[in-house]
Coordinates of C-alpha atoms in Angstrom, one line a residue:
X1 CA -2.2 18.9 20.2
X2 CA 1.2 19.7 19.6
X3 CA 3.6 18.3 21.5
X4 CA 6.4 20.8 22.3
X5 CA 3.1 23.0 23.8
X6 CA 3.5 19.9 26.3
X7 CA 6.9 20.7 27.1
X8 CA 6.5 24.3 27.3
X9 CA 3.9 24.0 30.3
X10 CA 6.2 21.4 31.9
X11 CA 8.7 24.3 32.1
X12 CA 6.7 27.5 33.0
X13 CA 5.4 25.0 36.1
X14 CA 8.9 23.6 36.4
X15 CA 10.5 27.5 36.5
X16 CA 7.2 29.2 38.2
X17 CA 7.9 31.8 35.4
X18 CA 7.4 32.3 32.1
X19 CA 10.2 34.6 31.2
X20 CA 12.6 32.1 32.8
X21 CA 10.9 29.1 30.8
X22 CA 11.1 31.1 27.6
X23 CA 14.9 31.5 28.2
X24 CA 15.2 27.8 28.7
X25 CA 13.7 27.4 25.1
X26 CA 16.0 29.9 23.6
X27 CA 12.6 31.9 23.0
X28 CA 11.4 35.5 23.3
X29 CA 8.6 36.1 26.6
X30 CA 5.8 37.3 24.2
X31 CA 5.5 34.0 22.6
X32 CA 5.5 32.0 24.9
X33 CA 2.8 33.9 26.6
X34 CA 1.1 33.3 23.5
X35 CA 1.5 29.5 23.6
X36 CA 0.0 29.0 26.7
X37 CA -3.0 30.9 26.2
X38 CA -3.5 28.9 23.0
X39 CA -3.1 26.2 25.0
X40 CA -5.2 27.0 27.9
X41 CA -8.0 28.0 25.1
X42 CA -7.9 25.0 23.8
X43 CA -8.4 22.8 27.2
X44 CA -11.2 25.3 28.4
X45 CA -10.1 26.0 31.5
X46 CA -6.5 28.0 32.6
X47 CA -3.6 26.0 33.4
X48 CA -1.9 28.3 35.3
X49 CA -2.9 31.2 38.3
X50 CA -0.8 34.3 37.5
X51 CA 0.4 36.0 41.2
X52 CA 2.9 37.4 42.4
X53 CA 4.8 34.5 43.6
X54 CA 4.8 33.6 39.5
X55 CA 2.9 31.1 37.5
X56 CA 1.1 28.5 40.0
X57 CA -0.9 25.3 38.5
X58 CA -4.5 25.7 39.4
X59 CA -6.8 22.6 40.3
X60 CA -7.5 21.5 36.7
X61 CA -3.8 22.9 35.7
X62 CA -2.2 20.3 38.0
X63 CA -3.9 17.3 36.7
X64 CA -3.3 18.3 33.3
X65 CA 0.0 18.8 33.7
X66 CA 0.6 15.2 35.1
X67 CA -1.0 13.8 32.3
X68 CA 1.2 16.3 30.0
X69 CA 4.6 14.5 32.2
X70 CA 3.0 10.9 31.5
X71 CA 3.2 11.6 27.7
X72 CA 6.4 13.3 27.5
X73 CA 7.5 10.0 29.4
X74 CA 6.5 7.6 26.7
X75 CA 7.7 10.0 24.0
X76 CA 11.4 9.8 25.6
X77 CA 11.2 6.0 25.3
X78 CA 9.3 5.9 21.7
X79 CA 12.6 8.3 21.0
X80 CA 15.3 5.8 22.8
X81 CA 13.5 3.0 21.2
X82 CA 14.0 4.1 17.6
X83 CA 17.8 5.3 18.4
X84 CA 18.3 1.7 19.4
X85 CA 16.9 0.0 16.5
X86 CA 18.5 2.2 13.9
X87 CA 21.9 1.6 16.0
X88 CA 21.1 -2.2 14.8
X89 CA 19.7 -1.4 11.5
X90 CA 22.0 -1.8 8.5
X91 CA 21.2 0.7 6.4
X92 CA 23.7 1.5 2.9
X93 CA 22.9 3.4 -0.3
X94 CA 25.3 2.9 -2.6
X95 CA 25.2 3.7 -6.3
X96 CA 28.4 2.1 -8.2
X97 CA 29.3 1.3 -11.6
X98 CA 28.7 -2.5 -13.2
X99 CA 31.7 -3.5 -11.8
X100 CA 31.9 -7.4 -10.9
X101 CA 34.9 -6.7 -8.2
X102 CA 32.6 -4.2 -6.7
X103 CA 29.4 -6.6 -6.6
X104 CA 32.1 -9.2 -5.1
X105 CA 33.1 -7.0 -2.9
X106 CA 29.8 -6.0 -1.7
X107 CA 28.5 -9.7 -1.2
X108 CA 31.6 -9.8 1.4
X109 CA 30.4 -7.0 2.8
X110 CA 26.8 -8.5 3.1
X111 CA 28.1 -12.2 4.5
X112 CA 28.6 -9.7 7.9
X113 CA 25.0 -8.6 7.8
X114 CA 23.5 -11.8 9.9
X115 CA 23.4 -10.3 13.0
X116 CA 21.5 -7.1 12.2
X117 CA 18.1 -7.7 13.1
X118 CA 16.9 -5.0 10.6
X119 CA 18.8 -4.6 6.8
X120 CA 17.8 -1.8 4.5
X121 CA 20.0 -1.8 2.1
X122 CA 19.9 -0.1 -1.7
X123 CA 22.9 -1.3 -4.6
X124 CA 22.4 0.7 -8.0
X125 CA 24.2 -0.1 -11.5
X126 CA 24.5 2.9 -13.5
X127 CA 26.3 5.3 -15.3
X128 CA 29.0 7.9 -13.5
X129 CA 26.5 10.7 -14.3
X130 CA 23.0 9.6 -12.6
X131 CA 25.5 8.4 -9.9
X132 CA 27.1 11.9 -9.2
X133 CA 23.1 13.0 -10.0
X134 CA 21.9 10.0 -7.1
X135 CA 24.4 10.9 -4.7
X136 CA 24.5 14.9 -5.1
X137 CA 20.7 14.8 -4.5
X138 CA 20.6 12.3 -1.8
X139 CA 18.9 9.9 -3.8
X140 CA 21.9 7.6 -2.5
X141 CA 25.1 8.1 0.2
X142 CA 27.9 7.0 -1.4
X143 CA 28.7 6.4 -5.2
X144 CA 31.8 5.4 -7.1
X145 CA 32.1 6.6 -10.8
X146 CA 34.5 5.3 -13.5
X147 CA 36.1 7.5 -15.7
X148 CA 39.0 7.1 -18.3
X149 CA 42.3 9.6 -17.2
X150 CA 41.7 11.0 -20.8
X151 CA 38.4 12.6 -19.0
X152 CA 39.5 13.0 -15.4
X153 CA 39.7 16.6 -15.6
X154 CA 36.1 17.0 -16.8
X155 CA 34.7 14.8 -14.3
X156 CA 36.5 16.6 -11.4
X157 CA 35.2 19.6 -12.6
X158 CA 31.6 17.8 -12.6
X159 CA 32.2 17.0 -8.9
X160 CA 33.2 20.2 -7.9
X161 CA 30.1 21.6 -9.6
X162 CA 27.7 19.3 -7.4
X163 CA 29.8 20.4 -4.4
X164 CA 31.1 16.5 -3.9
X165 CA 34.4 15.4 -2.7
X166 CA 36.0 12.5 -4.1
X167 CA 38.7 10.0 -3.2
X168 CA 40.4 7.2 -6.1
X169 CA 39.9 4.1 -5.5
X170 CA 41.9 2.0 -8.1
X171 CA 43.6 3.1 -11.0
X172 CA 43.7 0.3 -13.8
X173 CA 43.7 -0.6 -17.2
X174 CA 40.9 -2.7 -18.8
X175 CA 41.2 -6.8 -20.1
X176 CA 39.0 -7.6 -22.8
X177 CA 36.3 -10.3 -21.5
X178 CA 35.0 -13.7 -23.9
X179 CA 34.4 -16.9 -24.4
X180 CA 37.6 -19.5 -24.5
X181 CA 36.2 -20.5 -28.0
X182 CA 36.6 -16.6 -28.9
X183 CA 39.2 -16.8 -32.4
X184 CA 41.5 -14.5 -30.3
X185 CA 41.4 -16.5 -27.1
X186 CA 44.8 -18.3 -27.9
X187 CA 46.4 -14.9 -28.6
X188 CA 49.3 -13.2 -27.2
X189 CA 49.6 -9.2 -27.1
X190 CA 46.2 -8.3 -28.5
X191 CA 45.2 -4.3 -29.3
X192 CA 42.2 -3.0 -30.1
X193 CA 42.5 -3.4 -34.0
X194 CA 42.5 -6.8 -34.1
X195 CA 38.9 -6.8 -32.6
X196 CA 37.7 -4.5 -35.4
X197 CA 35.4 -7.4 -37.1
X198 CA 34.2 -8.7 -33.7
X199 CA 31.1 -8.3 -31.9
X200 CA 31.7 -6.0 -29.3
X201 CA 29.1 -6.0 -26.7
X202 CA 28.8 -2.4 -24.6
X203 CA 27.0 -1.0 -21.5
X204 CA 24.2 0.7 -23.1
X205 CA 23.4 4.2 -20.7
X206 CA 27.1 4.6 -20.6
X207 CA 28.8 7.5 -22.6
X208 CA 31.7 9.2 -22.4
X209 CA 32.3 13.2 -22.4
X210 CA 34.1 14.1 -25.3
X211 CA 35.3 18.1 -26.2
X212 CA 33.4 19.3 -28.9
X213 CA 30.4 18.4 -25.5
X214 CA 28.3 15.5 -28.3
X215 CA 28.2 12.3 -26.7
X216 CA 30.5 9.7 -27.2
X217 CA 30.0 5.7 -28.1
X218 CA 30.4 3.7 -24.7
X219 CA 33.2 1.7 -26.1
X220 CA 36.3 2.0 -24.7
X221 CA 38.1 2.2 -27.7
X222 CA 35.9 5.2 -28.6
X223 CA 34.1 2.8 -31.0
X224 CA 36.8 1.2 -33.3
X225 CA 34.8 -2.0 -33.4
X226 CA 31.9 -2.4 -36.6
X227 CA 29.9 -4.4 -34.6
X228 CA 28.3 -3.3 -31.2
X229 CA 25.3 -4.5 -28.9
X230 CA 23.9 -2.4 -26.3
X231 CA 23.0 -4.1 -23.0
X232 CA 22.0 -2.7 -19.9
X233 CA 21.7 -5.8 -17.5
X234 CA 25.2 -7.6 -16.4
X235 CA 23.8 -11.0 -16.4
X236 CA 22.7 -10.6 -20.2
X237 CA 26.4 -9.3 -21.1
X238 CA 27.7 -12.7 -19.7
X239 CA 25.6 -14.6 -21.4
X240 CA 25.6 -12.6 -24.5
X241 CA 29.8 -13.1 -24.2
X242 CA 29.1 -17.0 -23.9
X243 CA 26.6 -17.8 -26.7
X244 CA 27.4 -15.0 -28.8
X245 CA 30.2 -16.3 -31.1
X246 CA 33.2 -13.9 -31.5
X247 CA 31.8 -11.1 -28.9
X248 CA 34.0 -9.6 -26.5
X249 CA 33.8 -6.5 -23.9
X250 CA 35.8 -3.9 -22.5
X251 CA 36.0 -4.6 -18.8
X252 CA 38.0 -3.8 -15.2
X253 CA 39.7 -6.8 -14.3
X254 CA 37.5 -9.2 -13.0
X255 CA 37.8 -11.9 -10.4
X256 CA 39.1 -15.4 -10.4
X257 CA 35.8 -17.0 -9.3
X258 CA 33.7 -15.1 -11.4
X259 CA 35.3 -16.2 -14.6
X260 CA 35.3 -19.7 -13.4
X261 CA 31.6 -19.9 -12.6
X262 CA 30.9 -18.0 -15.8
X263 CA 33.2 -19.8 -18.3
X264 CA 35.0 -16.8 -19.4
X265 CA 38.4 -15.6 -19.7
X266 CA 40.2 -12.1 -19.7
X267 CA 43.0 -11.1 -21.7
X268 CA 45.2 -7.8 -21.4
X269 CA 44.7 -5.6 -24.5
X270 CA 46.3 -2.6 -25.3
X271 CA 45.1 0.4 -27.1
X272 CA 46.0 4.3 -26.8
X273 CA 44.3 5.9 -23.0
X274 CA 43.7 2.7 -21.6
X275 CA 43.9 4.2 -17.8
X276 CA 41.0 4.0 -15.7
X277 CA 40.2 5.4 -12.5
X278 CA 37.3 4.4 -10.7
X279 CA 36.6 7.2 -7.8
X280 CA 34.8 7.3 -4.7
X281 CA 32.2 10.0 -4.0
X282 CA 30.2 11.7 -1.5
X283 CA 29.1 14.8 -0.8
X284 CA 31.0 17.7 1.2
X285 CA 31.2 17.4 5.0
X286 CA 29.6 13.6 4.9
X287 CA 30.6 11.2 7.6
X288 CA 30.9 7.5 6.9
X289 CA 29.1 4.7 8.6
X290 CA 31.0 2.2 10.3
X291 CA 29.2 -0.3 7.9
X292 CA 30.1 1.9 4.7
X293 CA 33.8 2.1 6.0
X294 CA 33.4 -1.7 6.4
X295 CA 32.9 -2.2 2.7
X296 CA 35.0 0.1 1.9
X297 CA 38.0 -2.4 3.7
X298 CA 35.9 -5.1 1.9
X299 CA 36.6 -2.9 -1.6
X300 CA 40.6 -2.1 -0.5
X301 CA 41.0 -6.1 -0.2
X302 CA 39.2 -6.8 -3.6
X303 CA 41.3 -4.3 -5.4
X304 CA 44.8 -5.5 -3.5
X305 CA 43.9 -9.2 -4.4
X306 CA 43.2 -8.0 -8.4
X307 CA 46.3 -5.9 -8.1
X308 CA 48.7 -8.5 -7.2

C-alpha cells in the first residue's frame, strides 16, 4: 500500500472535504477522488460516508484511519531518525590527483573523523579527465585536476563543457623527486636536459592535451627523457625512485615528512612551461559540506606550509 494514499485519507478526514484536501496536496479534485476509491477498493469496505455535511469516517473508516495515523507516526520518526544519523555521518567523495600534499592533507582531515559514529568516505587517484568525468557525473562531489598553464585554456574550456565551476588552488612549479644516491643529487641548478639519459619514471593514465588533439607523453617535459616507466600506483613510484638507480620523477613539491620517511629528496629543476595549477572543481550550484570545507582549510594550510 502506498503510503502517501495514507496521508491523503488523513486529510480528506482532517478537512471533511475532498476538494479542500486536494488543495492541501497542491492536487486537482478528480484525482484525488480517484485515490480514495482505489483505496477504499482495495480495503473492501468505504472509508468515508459522502453527505452533505462532507466526507464523514464510517465505522470501519475510523478504525482504519487510526491505524493509517499510527504508521504515519513511526514513518515521521524512521524519517527524523535517518536525518540524525546522516547529520553524524561523515560522508566525502573526493576524486584528486596523486598528489602527496593532497594525501597529507587529507589524513589531517581524517585525524578529526573520531567522533563520527558513522564514516563513509571515498579518495580516488586519477587523471584530471576521469576526475572532471567522476565529478560531472556524480560518480564523486568534489575533484581537483592538475593541469600545466601551457593547457589552462583547454581545460577551462573542458569544465565549461561539463557545466563545472572551478576555483585554483595552488599555482606551482614542479621539483624533480630521487634517491640521494641519484648522480645528480649533489647538483646545483639542474634543467631538464641534463636528465636526458636518466630513468624517468611517469604516472601511467596521465596525458596531456596537446593542439594537433593526439595525446601527449605524461612527462612533464613533454618526453625529453629516453628512458620512461609507466606506473600507476604511488607507493610503487617511491619505491621504484629508491631501488631504481638513476630514476627520477616530475612532481608537485612534496612534504618534509614524506621525504624523510621515504628516503628521498627534491630538487628545483627548470625547463620551459614549468607552471602548474592544480584546480578545484565541482559542479554548478553545489554547496559544500562543512566537513569538505574542513579539508579544504586542511588543503589551504598544506599549500601555505609548502609555499613558505
Amino acid at each position: 500500500m502506498n503510503l502517501s494514499y495514507l496521508k491523503y485519507a488523513v486529510e480528506v478526514e482532517k478537512t471533511g472535504s475532498i476538494t479542500k484536501a486536494a488543495q492541501n496536496f497542491y492536487m486537482n479534485q478528480p484525482h484525488l477522488s480517484k485515490i480514495i476509491r482505489e483505496l477504499e477498493r482495495d480495503l473492501g469496505c468505504d472509508i468515508f460516508d459522502r453527505t452533505s455535511r462532507g466526507m464523514v469516517p464510517t465505522k470501519k473508516g475510523e478504525e482504519f484511519l487510526r491505524y493509517a495515523k499510527a504508521i504515519l507516526v513511526q514513518e515521521e520518526q524512521i524519517e527524523a531518525l535517518c536525518v540524525k544519523n546522516s547529520e553524524k555521518a561523515l560522508e566525502v567523495n573526493l576524486c584528486v590527483p596523486r598528489a602527496t600534499y593532497i594525501s597529507y592533507a587529507f589524513s589531517d582531515f581524517l585525524k578529526h573523523m573520531d567522533s563520527c559514529p558513522s564514516v563513509n568516505v571515498h579518495y580516488m587517484e586519477t587523471n584530471s579527465r576521469d576526475t572532471i568525468r567522476g565529478v560531472s557525473g556524480k560518480t564523486f562531489d568534489v575533484g581537483i585536476i592538475r593541469c600545466q598553464a601551457l593547457y589552462e585554456s583547454y581545460y577551462m574550456k573542458l569544465l565549461q563543457d561539463e557545466n563545472l565551476e572551478w576555483k585554483e588552488l595552488w599555482q606551482f612549479s614542479c621539483n624533480v623527486l630521487m634517491s640521494p644516491s641519484h648522480p645528480l643529487a649533489s647538483r646545483d641548478k639542474l634543467t631538464y636536459l641534463d636528465f636526458t639519459d636518466y630513468i624517468e619514471i611517469v604516472q601511467g593514465d596521465i596525458q596531456n592535451p596537446s593542439f594537433t588533439f593526439e595525446a601527449q607523453d605524461a612527462s612533464a617535459t613533454g618526453g625529453n627523457s629516453k628512458k620512461t616507466v609507466s606506473i600507476y600506483d604511488r607507493g610503487s613510484q617511491f619505491e621504484l625512485l629508491r631501488q631504481l638507480p638513476g630514476s627520477y620523477m616530475w612532481t608537485s613539491p612534496v612534504p618534509y615528512g614524506c621525504l624523510t620517511s621515504s628516503g628521498l629528496i627534491q630538487k628545483t629543476c627548470s625547463y620551459p612551461g614549468n607552471i602548474h595549477k592544480d584546480l578545484l572543481i565541482y559542479r554548478n550550484g553545489y554547496r559544500f559540506s562543512k566537513e569538505e570545507e574542513e579539508f579544504l582549510r586542511c588543503l589551504s594550510r598544506m599549500v601555505s606550509r609548502l609555499s613558505d
